[in-house]
Amino acid sequence: MLEAVEITKRFKQTHAVNGVNLFLERGEIIGLLGPNGAGKSTTISIISTLIPPTSGDVRLNNESVIKRPEKLRKILGVVPQEIALYPDLSARENLLFFGKIYRLSGSQLKQKVEEVLEMIGLTDRQHDLVKNFSGGMKRRLNIGAALLHEPELIIMDEPTVGIDPQSRNYILETVKRLNKEKKMTVLYTSHYMEEVEFLCNRIYIMDKGNILAAGTKEEIKNILSAENTIQITVERVNDSFIQALRDHPVVNRVTVQDRVITVLTPKEANAFSILFKIAEETNTMLTSIEIKTPTLEDVFLHLTGRALRN
Amino acid sequence: MIGQFIKKQFLIMIRNKQELLLLLVMPFTLISILGFALTSVMDSKKMDIQAKVAIVEHGNEQEDFEKFANDVKNVQMPDEEKEFLLKQVEKMMPISILKQEILGSKGLEPYIQMAEFQPSELEEIRENDKYTVIVEVPEHFSYTLLNHLIFGEKTKPKLSIYVNEGKEITAQFVQELITEFQEQYSLISKLDQAGLNESLELPVAKVKGEMETVTKREPINSFTYYTVGISVMFVLYLASYISSHALQEKQSNAFHRLLLANVPKNLYMAAIFITSLIIAFFQLSLLYALAAVFYSVKWPDLVSFIIVTLALCVAVGGIGTFLTSLSYRINSDNVSIFFSSGVVSILAFLGGSYFPVSQMSEFMHKLGDMTPNGAGMTAYLKILQGYDLSQFIWTVIYLCLFGFVMFVLSLLVFPKRGEMA
Ligand SMILES: Nc1ncnc2c1ncn2[C@@H]1O[C@H](COP(=O)(O)OP(=O)(O)OP(=O)(O)O)[C@@H](O)[C@H]1O
Ligand SMILES: [Mg+2]
């Protein structure tokens, strides 16, 4: 349906996006995952025709939308990362305004507004000014404003940042529902693994302007199939133990967080006996040791050497 | 769709008490303070229409008449018509009328004192500072004028008028009288020429009537002056208010929603223009309504008042759009802040919102009239003094042009997609 081909974006020195390829099939939920500054918002702005790319193309059903964005815009809803609303208008007034901008009118507009208010759970508060809303309510309205014209495709840029878990679940459920009931295609940006794992059929992992990995959850996790992730909890972190782990040839990577040490080793290595041996040699007391199934977090760690959030 | 933008801006405005305060309460307070405080200053400066007019004739009008009469004798027309024409013309010799019925008329006695001089004295009276205006009648003025008006001769004679610098305001008044007289004179004689057999009415009554309205022009009191001065100043703040809201619209990405809804940028700019225009109209109307109720600032000609107000609002709309474009381009509110905290004060000073700067010199007067607020103020004051719209129509046209030029400029300055920071 929609694809981005080798798009790049340069802001003076910054290479915000570096040859990104990405596609969306009708009815899918796609996740775009990456840490701060990865280039997610820039990618999305290009795909949604708000900024032109430095090079590359964006195509809707094989037609470029860079020069003629109108067709895409008609079927597109965008939920921007920032709250793009008028704080001095009420929730209802905001929706009415944006609905009219989308050339809705009369009873059709009224009905859509009621429907959206219902969907985002703000019917009771529709007459309150947005500036008096909580963060979560603003987020919900920010999403609602993109739904009035019943887009076939919705692009959401971190729609859940900075809100309580309850509102967050509500939003995630809403996205799922839109996808199921209205057959809406979704491009969902986030730096929360759980959200993407929960929502998405396919995932793109992005960092420093590049797509590092793409595929279904399983495909991405298979990147780690050659390795075991072993989590060791120790009584007291002992520098010589860590150093010995790092120095050992079969250990690929060591990260330490409080008393939990995460170690990546090749599948075939006999990791347990090696770890026990090192512990004994360095006088380290282990309280637990387990092999973990890899998470997307681990994949990210593997790909970038950094945690997704710090 | 533009209606939506206007509605939105109104809603936002009535919910921002602080901004309403700046746009409405503050100017009204200033009008009150300045009006009271400067009552004596302004009112002692009542339009000082005490003009001393010197008139210097080269040649003699009686001789001109005889010469004209001689010419008429040789013209092909029935004798009784010739006779009738000469009788009428004798009654309306231009310089005599100017001297007796206009500059020396009873009705204008309180305002104008006329004295006649010989050409030999011209140098002397020009050196002398006593006379506000010197009218010099060239040789054969009346003869040439009659020939021009009645027989359609090309040459149109002109009175030379010297204005005493430093007494421009009074002088302007006299000049206007003379111009008015000349216009009326030619107009009426031309009209009557078409049917010479009918009576040839003297223009005196009409000219006198015109003059009476001129002389009756109200002196501007301090409340009236500051109602206009402060209103035209504060309507400028509206422009920066609009542009700063438009920038918020961009920075909150609400503008992105508009783009995504395929709202063309020209439509967006037109919406900003019309919104500014309408809100400015409301602001001015409210201020003037308050001034009318509290300080009896009454408008003699409501139609002209509305036309001038609209023209001023067009100019404000242009400024608002232009500031919006600049703000979008540099992606900062500094443009609006610079305008409202610096430029407005300068414009207000030049335009005469604080005191009548235009009386300082002709240069300041011209400069002031180039500012939109100054032009608006000039037009408003003219209405209040009883002038006719036709006498300051250029000011109105200037304001509209100013607004449209600004609007077009803002379309050019507005960043294209991708240039937007
Ligand atoms: N308009 C701009 N001008 C200059 N640099 C920019 C601009 N927009 C983004 N960048 C830079 O491009 C890079 C990518 O930014 P982007 O906003 O796309 O990241 P992101 O993945 O959305 O991050 P976050 O999770 O924090 O929203 C950053 O280094 C950012 O500073
Ligand atoms: Mg972002």
Short mmCIF file of C-alpha atoms in Angstrom, two decimals, chain B residues 176-379:
data_model
loop_
_atom_site.label_atom_id
_atom_site.label_comp_id
_atom_site.label_asym_id
_atom_site.label_seq_id
_atom_site.Cartn_x
_atom_site.Cartn_y
_atom_site.Cartn_z
CA GLU B 176 -8.73 75.18 0.72
CA LEU B 177 -11.24 77.99 0.61
CA ILE B 178 -9.72 79.37 -2.54
CA THR B 179 -9.47 76.03 -4.23
CA GLU B 180 -13.05 75.35 -3.32
CA PHE B 181 -14.05 78.69 -4.72
CA GLN B 182 -12.22 78.07 -7.98
CA GLU B 183 -13.79 74.69 -8.40
CA GLN B 184 -17.26 75.87 -7.66
CA TYR B 185 -16.81 78.85 -9.90
CA SER B 186 -15.76 76.87 -12.93
CA LEU B 187 -18.30 74.18 -12.29
CA ILE B 188 -21.25 76.46 -12.03
CA SER B 189 -20.33 78.65 -14.96
CA LYS B 190 -19.76 75.58 -17.08
CA LEU B 191 -23.10 74.10 -16.19
CA ASP B 192 -24.91 77.28 -16.93
CA GLN B 193 -23.10 77.81 -20.14
CA ALA B 194 -24.98 74.88 -21.59
CA GLY B 195 -28.21 76.75 -21.30
CA LEU B 196 -27.11 80.33 -21.42
CA ASN B 197 -30.62 81.57 -21.84
CA GLU B 198 -31.61 80.38 -18.46
CA SER B 199 -30.51 82.40 -15.52
CA LEU B 200 -26.84 82.31 -14.74
CA GLU B 201 -26.82 81.83 -11.01
CA LEU B 202 -23.99 83.22 -9.05
CA PRO B 203 -21.99 80.57 -7.22
CA VAL B 204 -21.69 82.77 -4.20
CA ALA B 205 -24.44 81.20 -2.20
CA LYS B 206 -23.11 77.74 -2.76
CA VAL B 207 -19.52 78.68 -2.10
CA LYS B 208 -20.58 80.48 1.00
CA GLY B 209 -22.52 77.46 2.14
CA GLU B 210 -19.49 75.28 1.60
CA MET B 211 -17.38 77.68 3.52
CA GLU B 212 -19.73 77.85 6.37
CA THR B 213 -19.50 74.13 6.86
CA VAL B 214 -15.75 74.46 6.68
CA THR B 215 -15.63 77.18 9.26
CA LYS B 216 -18.04 75.35 11.46
CA ARG B 217 -15.65 72.40 11.63
CA GLU B 218 -15.38 71.35 15.18
CA PRO B 219 -12.11 71.93 16.89
CA ILE B 220 -10.78 68.62 18.08
CA ASN B 221 -10.79 68.28 21.85
CA SER B 222 -8.38 66.13 23.79
CA PHE B 223 -10.76 63.19 24.27
CA THR B 224 -11.55 63.06 20.61
CA TYR B 225 -7.90 63.33 19.71
CA TYR B 226 -6.77 60.55 21.99
CA THR B 227 -9.71 58.31 21.20
CA VAL B 228 -8.49 58.29 17.65
CA GLY B 229 -4.77 58.34 18.46
CA ILE B 230 -4.84 55.50 20.95
CA SER B 231 -7.28 53.38 18.98
CA VAL B 232 -5.24 53.47 15.81
CA MET B 233 -2.19 52.62 17.89
CA PHE B 234 -3.71 49.68 19.72
CA VAL B 235 -5.20 48.18 16.64
CA LEU B 236 -1.58 47.63 15.59
CA TYR B 237 -1.03 45.39 18.61
CA LEU B 238 -3.69 43.16 17.16
CA ALA B 239 -1.41 42.37 14.24
CA SER B 240 1.31 41.02 16.52
CA TYR B 241 -1.29 39.26 18.63
CA ILE B 242 -2.52 37.42 15.55
CA SER B 243 0.95 36.53 14.31
CA SER B 244 2.05 35.26 17.66
CA HIS B 245 -1.01 33.00 17.85
CA ALA B 246 -0.36 31.77 14.33
CA LEU B 247 3.17 30.87 15.36
CA GLN B 248 1.84 28.91 18.32
CA GLU B 249 -0.33 27.11 15.84
CA LYS B 250 2.78 26.12 13.94
CA GLN B 251 4.88 25.26 16.95
CA SER B 252 2.19 23.08 18.45
CA ASN B 253 1.98 21.32 15.07
CA ALA B 254 -1.69 22.17 14.77
CA PHE B 255 -0.61 23.77 11.52
CA HIS B 256 0.60 20.35 10.38
CA ARG B 257 -2.91 19.09 10.80
CA LEU B 258 -4.08 21.85 8.49
CA LEU B 259 -1.47 20.91 5.90
CA LEU B 260 -2.45 17.27 6.17
CA ALA B 261 -6.04 18.26 5.58
CA ASN B 262 -4.89 19.77 2.28
CA VAL B 263 -5.57 23.34 3.37
CA PRO B 264 -3.60 25.42 0.84
CA LYS B 265 -1.17 27.86 2.31
CA ASN B 266 -2.79 30.77 0.48
CA LEU B 267 -6.11 29.91 2.02
CA TYR B 268 -4.45 29.80 5.41
CA MET B 269 -2.93 33.23 4.81
CA ALA B 270 -6.23 34.58 3.57
CA ALA B 271 -7.82 33.26 6.74
CA ILE B 272 -5.23 35.07 8.85
CA PHE B 273 -5.80 38.24 6.85
CA ILE B 274 -9.56 38.19 7.15
CA THR B 275 -9.48 37.15 10.79
CA SER B 276 -7.20 40.07 11.64
CA LEU B 277 -9.37 42.40 9.63
CA ILE B 278 -12.56 41.38 11.37
CA ILE B 279 -11.15 41.32 14.87
CA ALA B 280 -9.54 44.71 14.26
CA PHE B 281 -12.91 46.02 13.17
CA PHE B 282 -14.49 44.76 16.37
CA GLN B 283 -11.71 46.19 18.46
CA LEU B 284 -11.99 49.64 16.88
CA SER B 285 -15.77 49.63 16.96
CA LEU B 286 -15.76 48.75 20.63
CA LEU B 287 -13.23 51.42 21.51
CA TYR B 288 -15.12 54.06 19.55
CA ALA B 289 -18.40 52.96 21.05
CA LEU B 290 -16.97 53.32 24.54
CA ALA B 291 -15.55 56.72 23.69
CA ALA B 292 -18.92 57.78 22.29
CA VAL B 293 -20.73 56.73 25.44
CA PHE B 294 -18.26 58.02 28.00
CA TYR B 295 -16.62 60.97 26.32
CA SER B 296 -19.20 61.95 23.69
CA VAL B 297 -16.86 61.40 20.80
CA LYS B 298 -19.49 61.52 18.08
CA TRP B 299 -19.04 60.84 14.39
CA PRO B 300 -20.75 63.31 12.09
CA ASP B 301 -20.58 60.94 9.11
CA LEU B 302 -21.06 57.32 10.01
CA VAL B 303 -20.57 55.99 6.50
CA SER B 304 -17.19 57.66 6.11
CA PHE B 305 -16.31 56.46 9.59
CA ILE B 306 -17.04 52.85 8.66
CA ILE B 307 -15.16 53.15 5.39
CA VAL B 308 -12.06 54.55 7.09
CA THR B 309 -12.27 51.92 9.81
CA LEU B 310 -12.47 49.15 7.24
CA ALA B 311 -9.54 50.57 5.31
CA LEU B 312 -7.48 50.72 8.48
CA CYS B 313 -8.47 47.13 9.25
CA VAL B 314 -7.31 46.07 5.79
CA ALA B 315 -3.93 47.59 6.60
CA VAL B 316 -3.85 45.81 9.96
CA GLY B 317 -4.79 42.55 8.26
CA GLY B 318 -1.84 43.02 5.93
CA ILE B 319 0.54 43.67 8.80
CA GLY B 320 -0.80 40.67 10.71
CA THR B 321 -0.28 38.35 7.76
CA PHE B 322 3.15 39.74 7.06
CA LEU B 323 4.27 39.26 10.65
CA THR B 324 2.86 35.73 10.51
CA SER B 325 4.89 34.92 7.42
CA LEU B 326 8.06 36.27 8.96
CA SER B 327 7.44 34.37 12.19
CA TYR B 328 6.92 31.16 10.25
CA ARG B 329 10.07 31.76 8.29
CA ILE B 330 12.38 32.36 11.22
CA ASN B 331 10.33 30.09 13.45
CA SER B 332 10.34 32.43 16.40
CA ASP B 333 8.12 34.89 18.16
CA ASN B 334 10.82 37.53 18.05
CA VAL B 335 9.21 39.19 15.05
CA SER B 336 5.95 39.78 16.89
CA ILE B 337 7.74 40.84 20.04
CA PHE B 338 9.93 43.27 18.14
CA PHE B 339 6.90 44.70 16.42
CA SER B 340 4.77 45.12 19.52
CA SER B 341 7.50 46.34 21.82
CA GLY B 342 9.32 48.63 19.43
CA VAL B 343 7.80 49.27 16.07
CA VAL B 344 4.32 50.09 17.37
CA SER B 345 5.65 52.84 19.62
CA ILE B 346 7.60 54.41 16.79
CA LEU B 347 4.67 54.19 14.41
CA ALA B 348 2.41 55.63 17.10
CA PHE B 349 4.78 58.54 17.62
CA LEU B 350 5.12 59.27 13.91
CA GLY B 351 1.42 58.85 13.32
CA GLY B 352 0.62 61.37 16.02
CA SER B 353 -0.96 59.15 18.64
CA TYR B 354 0.87 60.89 21.47
CA PHE B 355 0.64 64.48 20.22
CA PRO B 356 0.11 66.14 16.85
CA VAL B 357 3.57 65.53 15.44
CA SER B 358 2.40 66.59 12.00
CA GLN B 359 2.30 70.19 13.18
CA MET B 360 6.03 70.11 13.75
CA SER B 361 6.91 70.28 10.10
CA GLU B 362 5.71 69.36 6.67
CA PHE B 363 8.22 66.52 6.63
CA MET B 364 6.89 65.00 9.84
CA HIS B 365 3.41 65.45 8.50
CA LYS B 366 4.24 63.49 5.35
CA LEU B 367 6.12 60.85 7.29
CA GLY B 368 3.24 60.43 9.71
CA ASP B 369 0.77 60.00 6.89
CA MET B 370 2.85 57.15 5.52
CA THR B 371 2.32 55.06 8.63
CA PRO B 372 -0.93 53.14 8.49
CA ASN B 373 -1.99 54.40 11.89
CA GLY B 374 -1.05 57.97 10.96
CA ALA B 375 -2.99 57.75 7.72
CA GLY B 376 -5.95 56.31 9.59
CA MET B 377 -5.71 59.06 12.16
CA THR B 378 -5.60 61.79 9.53
CA ALA B 379 -8.69 60.37 7.89
#
